[in-house]
Coordinates of C-alpha atoms in Angstrom, one line a residue:
M63 CA 112.7 158.5 158.7
A64 CA 114.1 155.3 157.0
L65 CA 113.1 154.7 153.4
P66 CA 111.3 151.5 152.6
R67 CA 113.3 148.9 150.7
G68 CA 113.0 149.6 147.0
S69 CA 112.0 153.3 147.3
W70 CA 113.7 155.9 145.3
D71 CA 116.9 157.2 147.1
P72 CA 117.6 160.9 146.7
H73 CA 121.3 160.4 147.6
R74 CA 122.0 158.0 144.8
R75 CA 124.0 159.0 141.7
G76 CA 121.9 161.0 139.2
S77 CA 119.6 162.8 141.7
R78 CA 118.1 166.1 140.5
P79 CA 117.2 169.4 142.2
W80 CA 113.6 168.1 142.5
K81 CA 114.8 165.3 144.8
G82 CA 112.5 166.3 147.6
L83 CA 109.5 165.8 145.4
L84 CA 110.7 162.4 144.2
L85 CA 111.6 161.3 147.7
T86 CA 108.1 162.0 148.7
A87 CA 106.8 160.1 145.7
A88 CA 108.9 157.0 146.5
I89 CA 107.7 157.0 150.1
L90 CA 104.1 157.4 149.0
L91 CA 104.4 154.5 146.6
S92 CA 105.6 152.3 149.4
A93 CA 102.5 153.1 151.4
W94 CA 98.8 152.5 150.7
I95 CA 96.8 155.5 149.5
P96 CA 93.2 154.8 148.3
P97 CA 93.5 154.8 144.5
A98 CA 91.9 157.4 142.3
P99 CA 89.4 156.0 139.8
A100 CA 91.0 154.9 136.6
L101 CA 90.6 152.4 133.7
L102 CA 94.0 150.6 133.9
N103 CA 94.3 147.1 132.6
I104 CA 97.2 144.8 131.8
L105 CA 97.5 142.5 128.8
A106 CA 100.2 139.8 128.4
I107 CA 101.9 139.8 125.0
P108 CA 102.0 137.1 123.7
Q109 CA 98.8 135.9 125.4
E110 CA 99.9 132.3 125.5
P111 CA 103.6 132.4 126.0
A112 CA 105.8 129.3 126.1
E113 CA 108.7 128.9 128.5
G114 CA 111.8 130.7 127.1
D115 CA 109.7 133.4 125.4
N116 CA 110.0 137.1 126.1
V117 CA 106.8 138.5 127.5
T118 CA 105.5 142.1 128.0
L119 CA 102.8 142.9 130.5
L120 CA 101.4 145.8 128.5
V121 CA 99.6 148.5 130.4
R122 CA 96.7 150.2 128.8
G123 CA 94.7 153.2 130.0
L124 CA 97.5 155.0 131.8
P125 CA 96.7 158.7 132.7
G126 CA 99.2 161.5 132.0
E127 CA 101.4 163.3 134.5
L128 CA 102.6 160.2 136.4
L129 CA 105.6 160.3 138.7
A130 CA 106.4 156.6 139.3
Y131 CA 105.5 152.9 138.9
N132 CA 105.9 149.9 141.2
W133 CA 105.5 146.3 139.9
Y134 CA 104.6 143.4 142.3
R135 CA 104.2 139.7 142.1
G136 CA 101.2 138.2 143.7
T137 CA 97.7 139.4 144.7
N138 CA 98.5 142.1 147.3
L139 CA 100.9 145.1 147.7
N140 CA 103.5 143.4 149.9
Q141 CA 107.0 144.9 150.1
A142 CA 108.5 141.4 149.9
H143 CA 106.8 140.9 146.5
L144 CA 108.1 144.1 144.9
I145 CA 109.9 143.5 141.6
L146 CA 110.9 147.0 140.5
S147 CA 110.3 150.7 141.3
Y148 CA 110.6 153.1 138.3
I149 CA 110.9 156.9 138.6
I150 CA 109.6 158.3 135.3
I151 CA 111.5 161.7 135.4
T152 CA 114.9 160.0 136.0
A153 CA 114.2 156.6 134.3
D154 CA 115.8 155.1 137.4
E155 CA 114.9 151.5 138.3
T156 CA 115.3 150.1 141.8
P157 CA 115.1 146.3 142.2
G158 CA 112.9 144.9 144.9
P159 CA 113.0 141.5 146.7
A160 CA 111.1 139.7 143.9
Y161 CA 113.5 140.9 141.2
T162 CA 115.2 138.0 139.3
G163 CA 117.4 140.0 136.8
R164 CA 115.1 139.2 133.9
E165 CA 112.6 142.0 134.5
A166 CA 112.6 145.6 133.1
V167 CA 110.1 148.5 133.2
R168 CA 109.5 150.4 130.1
P169 CA 108.8 154.2 130.1
D170 CA 105.1 153.5 129.3
G171 CA 104.9 151.5 132.5
S172 CA 104.9 148.0 130.9
L173 CA 106.9 145.2 132.4
T174 CA 109.1 143.0 130.2
L175 CA 110.1 139.6 131.4
R176 CA 112.9 137.7 129.5
N177 CA 113.1 134.0 129.1
V178 CA 110.0 133.3 131.1
L179 CA 109.6 130.1 133.1
P180 CA 106.5 128.3 134.3
E181 CA 107.3 129.6 137.8
D182 CA 106.6 133.1 136.5
S183 CA 103.0 132.3 136.1
G184 CA 100.6 134.1 138.4
S185 CA 99.2 137.5 139.3
Y186 CA 101.0 140.8 138.8
I187 CA 100.1 144.3 140.2
L188 CA 101.1 147.7 138.8
Q189 CA 100.9 150.6 141.2
T190 CA 101.1 154.2 139.8
L191 CA 101.6 157.6 141.5
N192 CA 100.5 160.8 139.9
K193 CA 101.5 164.4 140.6
Q194 CA 98.6 164.8 142.9
F195 CA 100.2 162.0 145.0
Q196 CA 97.3 159.7 144.2
T197 CA 97.9 156.0 143.6
D198 CA 96.1 153.6 141.3
I199 CA 96.6 149.9 140.8
A200 CA 95.9 147.5 137.9
Y201 CA 95.9 143.7 138.1
G202 CA 97.2 141.4 135.4
H203 CA 97.8 137.6 135.1
L204 CA 100.5 135.7 133.3
L205 CA 100.3 132.0 132.4
V206 CA 103.5 130.5 131.0
Y207 CA 103.1 127.2 129.3
E208 CA 106.0 124.7 129.6
I209 CA 107.5 122.8 126.7
L210 CA 106.3 119.4 127.5
A211 CA 108.5 116.3 127.7
P212 CA 107.2 112.9 126.5
P213 CA 105.2 111.2 129.3
L214 CA 106.0 107.7 130.5
L215 CA 103.3 105.2 130.0
L216 CA 103.3 102.4 132.7
A217 CA 101.3 99.2 132.5
N218 CA 100.5 96.6 135.2
G219 CA 101.3 94.0 132.6
T220 CA 101.5 93.6 128.8
E221 CA 100.3 90.0 128.5
L222 CA 96.8 89.6 129.7
V223 CA 94.1 86.8 129.6
E224 CA 90.7 87.6 128.2
R225 CA 87.8 88.1 130.6
R226 CA 90.1 87.5 133.5
D227 CA 92.7 90.3 133.8
T228 CA 92.3 94.0 134.1
I229 CA 94.3 96.7 132.3
H230 CA 95.9 99.5 134.4
L231 CA 97.7 102.1 132.4
L232 CA 99.4 105.1 134.1
C233 CA 100.4 108.2 132.2
S234 CA 103.3 109.5 134.3
T235 CA 104.3 113.1 133.7
P236 CA 105.3 116.0 136.0
S237 CA 103.6 118.4 133.7
A238 CA 100.2 120.1 134.4
G239 CA 99.0 119.6 130.8
D240 CA 95.8 117.9 129.8
V241 CA 96.0 114.2 128.9
R242 CA 94.6 112.4 125.9
W243 CA 94.7 108.6 125.1
F244 CA 95.4 106.8 121.8
F245 CA 94.9 103.3 120.7
N246 CA 96.7 102.0 117.6
G247 CA 97.5 105.6 116.7
E248 CA 93.8 106.8 116.8
P249 CA 92.1 108.7 119.6
L250 CA 90.7 106.2 122.1
P251 CA 86.9 106.3 122.1
I252 CA 85.2 107.0 125.4
G253 CA 82.9 104.0 125.9
S254 CA 81.1 102.3 128.7
R255 CA 84.0 100.0 129.4
L256 CA 86.6 102.9 129.5
G257 CA 87.5 103.9 133.1
L258 CA 89.5 107.1 133.5
T259 CA 90.4 108.9 136.7
P260 CA 89.2 112.6 136.9
D261 CA 92.7 113.8 135.8
K262 CA 92.6 111.3 132.9
R263 CA 96.0 110.0 133.9
I264 CA 95.0 106.4 134.8
L265 CA 93.1 104.2 132.3
V266 CA 91.4 101.1 133.6
R267 CA 89.6 98.3 131.7
H268 CA 88.2 95.3 133.6
N269 CA 87.9 91.9 132.1
V270 CA 89.9 92.8 129.1
R271 CA 88.8 91.6 125.7
R272 CA 90.7 90.4 122.6
E273 CA 89.7 93.4 120.6
E274 CA 91.5 95.6 123.2
A275 CA 94.9 94.2 122.3
G276 CA 97.1 96.7 120.6
A277 CA 99.3 99.8 121.0
Y278 CA 98.4 102.3 123.7
Q279 CA 99.8 105.8 124.1
C280 CA 99.1 108.8 126.2
E281 CA 99.7 112.4 125.2
V282 CA 100.1 115.6 127.3
W283 CA 99.3 118.9 125.7
N284 CA 98.8 122.6 126.3
P285 CA 98.2 125.5 124.0
V286 CA 101.9 125.7 122.9
S287 CA 103.2 122.2 123.2
V288 CA 102.2 118.5 122.7
S289 CA 104.1 115.4 123.4
R290 CA 103.2 111.7 123.1
S291 CA 104.5 108.7 125.0
D292 CA 106.2 105.6 123.4
P293 CA 103.6 102.9 122.7
V294 CA 102.9 100.1 125.1
N295 CA 101.8 97.0 123.3
L296 CA 99.2 94.8 125.0
T297 CA 98.7 91.2 124.1
V298 CA 95.4 89.6 125.1
Y299 CA 95.4 85.8 125.2
Y300 CA 92.2 84.0 124.4
G301 CA 90.7 80.7 123.2
P302 CA 90.6 78.1 121.9
D303 CA 87.1 78.9 120.5
R304 CA 84.8 76.6 118.6
V305 CA 87.2 73.7 117.9
A306 CA 86.2 71.9 114.7
I307 CA 87.6 69.3 112.3
V308 CA 87.4 69.9 108.6
Q309 CA 88.7 67.6 105.9
E310 CA 90.1 67.3 102.4
S311 CA 89.5 64.6 99.8
A312 CA 86.5 63.2 101.5
F313 CA 82.7 63.4 101.7
R314 CA 81.1 64.5 104.9
T315 CA 77.6 64.0 106.3
G316 CA 77.1 65.6 109.8
C317 CA 79.9 64.3 112.0
T318 CA 80.8 61.4 109.7
V319 CA 83.5 61.5 107.1
E320 CA 83.6 59.0 104.3
A321 CA 86.7 58.1 102.3
E322 CA 87.1 55.6 99.5
F323 CA 89.2 52.5 99.8
D324 CA 92.9 53.2 99.5
A325 CA 92.2 57.0 99.3
S326 CA 94.2 59.5 101.3
L327 CA 92.5 61.8 103.8
T328 CA 93.6 64.9 105.7
L329 CA 91.8 66.1 108.8
W330 CA 92.4 69.7 109.9
C331 CA 91.8 70.9 113.5
V332 CA 90.7 74.5 113.3
T333 CA 90.0 77.1 116.1
R334 CA 90.6 80.7 117.1
S335 CA 93.3 81.0 119.7
C336 CA 96.1 83.4 120.8
P337 CA 98.7 82.0 121.0
D338 CA 98.3 79.0 118.7
P339 CA 97.2 76.0 120.8
E340 CA 98.9 72.8 121.4
Y341 CA 97.3 69.9 119.5
T342 CA 96.7 66.3 120.5
W343 CA 95.0 63.7 118.3
S344 CA 93.5 60.4 119.3
F345 CA 91.9 57.5 117.4
N346 CA 89.2 55.5 119.2
G347 CA 90.5 56.9 122.5
R348 CA 94.1 56.0 121.8
T349 CA 96.5 59.0 121.7
L350 CA 98.4 59.3 118.4
E351 CA 102.0 60.6 118.0
N352 CA 100.9 63.8 116.2
T353 CA 101.1 67.3 117.7
T354 CA 100.3 69.3 114.5
S355 CA 97.0 71.0 113.5
Y356 CA 96.4 68.3 110.9
L357 CA 96.3 64.5 110.6
N358 CA 97.0 62.6 107.5
I359 CA 95.3 59.2 106.9
S360 CA 96.9 57.5 103.9
G361 CA 95.7 54.3 102.2
M362 CA 92.1 54.1 103.7
T363 CA 91.3 50.6 104.9
K364 CA 88.7 49.0 107.1
D365 CA 91.0 49.1 110.2
K366 CA 91.3 52.9 109.9
E367 CA 87.6 53.4 110.4
G368 CA 86.6 54.9 113.8
T369 CA 86.4 58.1 115.8
Y370 CA 89.2 60.7 115.4
T371 CA 89.4 63.4 118.1
C372 CA 91.4 66.6 118.2
I373 CA 92.1 68.4 121.5
A374 CA 93.4 72.0 121.3
K375 CA 94.9 73.5 124.5
N376 CA 96.0 77.1 125.0
P377 CA 99.0 77.1 127.3
M378 CA 98.4 80.8 128.4
T379 CA 94.6 80.7 129.1
E380 CA 94.9 77.1 130.3
L381 CA 91.6 76.4 128.4
S382 CA 91.0 73.6 126.0
G383 CA 88.5 72.4 123.5
S384 CA 87.9 69.3 121.4
A385 CA 86.1 68.0 118.3
S386 CA 85.5 64.5 116.9
V387 CA 84.5 63.0 113.6
L388 CA 83.6 59.4 112.6
V389 CA 85.7 58.2 109.7
K390 CA 84.2 55.5 107.5
M391 CA 85.2 53.9 104.3
S392 CA 82.7 54.6 101.6
V393 CA 81.8 52.1 98.9
A394 CA 82.4 53.6 95.5
T395 CA 79.4 53.3 93.2
S396 CA 80.2 50.5 90.8
A397 CA 79.5 50.9 87.2
M398 CA 80.6 47.4 86.3
T399 CA 80.2 46.1 82.8
I400 CA 81.0 42.8 81.2
V401 CA 82.1 42.7 77.6
P402 CA 82.9 39.5 75.6
V403 CA 86.2 39.6 73.8
P404 CA 85.9 39.0 70.9
A405 CA 82.4 40.3 70.6
K406 CA 81.3 37.5 68.3
P407 CA 83.1 34.4 69.6
T408 CA 83.1 31.2 67.4
E409 CA 83.2 27.5 68.2
G410 CA 86.7 26.2 69.0
R411 CA 88.0 29.6 69.9
D412 CA 88.6 31.2 73.3
V413 CA 86.6 34.1 74.7
I414 CA 87.2 36.5 77.7
L415 CA 84.3 37.9 79.6
S416 CA 86.2 41.2 80.4
V417 CA 85.0 43.0 83.5
Q418 CA 85.4 46.8 83.7
G419 CA 84.7 49.0 86.7
Y420 CA 85.0 46.3 89.3
P421 CA 85.1 47.4 93.0
K422 CA 88.5 48.6 94.2
D423 CA 87.8 47.3 97.7
L424 CA 86.9 43.8 96.4
L425 CA 87.0 41.0 98.9
V426 CA 85.8 38.0 96.8
Y427 CA 84.0 37.2 93.5
A428 CA 82.4 34.2 91.9
W429 CA 81.2 33.3 88.3
Y430 CA 78.1 31.2 87.6
R431 CA 76.8 29.5 84.5
G432 CA 73.2 30.7 84.7
T433 CA 71.8 32.1 87.9
A434 CA 73.9 32.8 91.0
S435 CA 73.3 29.6 92.8
E436 CA 75.9 27.1 94.2
P437 CA 75.3 24.3 91.7
N438 CA 75.9 26.8 88.9
R439 CA 79.2 28.2 90.3
L440 CA 82.1 27.9 87.9
L441 CA 84.8 29.3 90.1
S442 CA 85.6 31.7 93.0
Q443 CA 88.4 34.1 93.6
L444 CA 89.6 34.1 97.2
P445 CA 91.1 37.0 99.3
S446 CA 94.5 35.3 99.0
G447 CA 94.4 35.8 95.3
N448 CA 93.8 32.1 94.5
W449 CA 90.7 30.8 92.8
I450 CA 88.9 27.6 93.3
A451 CA 86.7 25.6 91.0
G452 CA 83.0 25.2 91.6
P453 CA 80.5 22.5 90.9
A454 CA 79.9 23.7 87.3
H455 CA 83.6 24.1 86.4
T456 CA 84.5 22.2 83.2
G457 CA 88.3 22.7 83.3
R458 CA 88.2 25.2 80.6
E459 CA 87.4 28.3 82.8
L460 CA 90.1 30.5 84.3
G461 CA 89.6 33.6 86.6
F462 CA 91.7 36.8 86.8
A463 CA 92.3 39.3 89.6
N464 CA 90.2 41.9 87.8
C465 CA 87.2 39.5 87.9
S466 CA 87.4 38.7 84.2
L467 CA 86.6 35.0 83.1
L468 CA 88.5 33.1 80.4
I469 CA 86.6 30.3 78.6
Q470 CA 88.8 28.1 76.4
K471 CA 87.8 26.1 73.3
L472 CA 84.3 27.2 73.0
N473 CA 81.5 24.9 71.8
L474 CA 78.0 25.6 71.0
T475 CA 76.7 24.4 74.3
D476 CA 78.6 27.3 76.0
T477 CA 76.0 29.7 74.7
G478 CA 73.9 31.2 77.5
R479 CA 73.8 33.4 80.5
Y480 CA 76.8 34.0 82.8
T481 CA 76.6 35.8 86.1
L482 CA 79.3 37.6 88.2
K483 CA 78.8 38.1 91.9
T484 CA 81.2 40.5 93.8
V485 CA 81.5 41.1 97.6
T486 CA 83.4 44.2 98.9
L487 CA 85.3 44.6 102.2
Q488 CA 82.3 46.4 103.6
G489 CA 80.2 43.4 102.7
K490 CA 78.4 45.0 99.8
T491 CA 77.2 42.4 97.2
E492 CA 76.7 43.2 93.6
T493 CA 75.5 40.9 90.8
L494 CA 75.8 41.4 87.1
D495 CA 75.2 39.1 84.1
V496 CA 76.0 38.9 80.4
Q497 CA 74.6 36.8 77.5
L498 CA 77.1 34.8 75.5
Q499 CA 76.4 33.7 72.0
V500 CA 78.8 31.1 70.4
S501 CA 78.6 30.8 66.5
K502 CA 79.9 28.1 64.2

């Protein structure tokens, strides 16, 4: 009769006089005999081993007076899955087809595996033979966790347009560990817009939004190891949103900006956009040579009044927006006063009717003796800077650029009311008078 592969061999070195009994035991262990009732169980120590660990499949509940053990891989007693046969009396081990060189049977029946690999995971069977030639079996399970390598995070693109593009992120790993996702270093919340495949290895977000721009990572983990990918930084382009024009050094009412004559004004074009938009300015429909976010208007004059428009265009989203304001020159509130110098002029002396607070945007002025009517006009100051005499001019009156009036060689008949009339560039007219009293 040929012995099954892996059975104890009575002719091998170290055989004893009871070799007939042992030969019979080895043969019986290779054949199926209905097991006798027992409470055998197998426990892996450690219970959650990592690859490279040494593991013992510890047997508990072994009865006494056993003759031999057989250890198998798998879920059935198949000779091809035999790891080791162990004869208790002789402490002899016989390797089987599934032996790798890393296994050893201890006298208490436990199986030790050195430097375990993930491939060692699976079911194990212990078969025992007692002195009554009865067999018993116990099942155990081993799960070896691999030391995980960092996964590779792949993206369909890292530069996306808001509400147009879709994020596709793939966590690529050969490992069987569970997958977790992180956003800017924090666990990614599971929301209504978050789409994950059942294995959690593909993340999808449709119509991406600006708040979803940032650093994404995926992490694989098991009870003994965790490893996270390098971050993938996503940029989401958006805008321009709500283009508006704001200003400095000016007064604004609604869409109208007012600036005083000869004042400087800066218009700022503001918006929310990623990346920063390209700017174009126009004045009354005519494009200006200015591509910055602001426009300087220096020395405000009448010819600079009109509509200023800013157009902001995002080169990535291909969207644009605009805003316009109407710029007008304001008329500064005049607090003109007329003061005679000297305050108490006398006959034969000169006097200056000094004007303070005259309009800065002055176009023309005129002095009158009495009320502001043409027959009473003494002189007028023209836009050219020259002045001309009026019907009431006596040859003793002289006008100045600041609207002041010089009257030379006073006489008592010069006593009376004098009126100043001013006209600004905007056409605003203002009249102010003063009473002159000449003493002897």
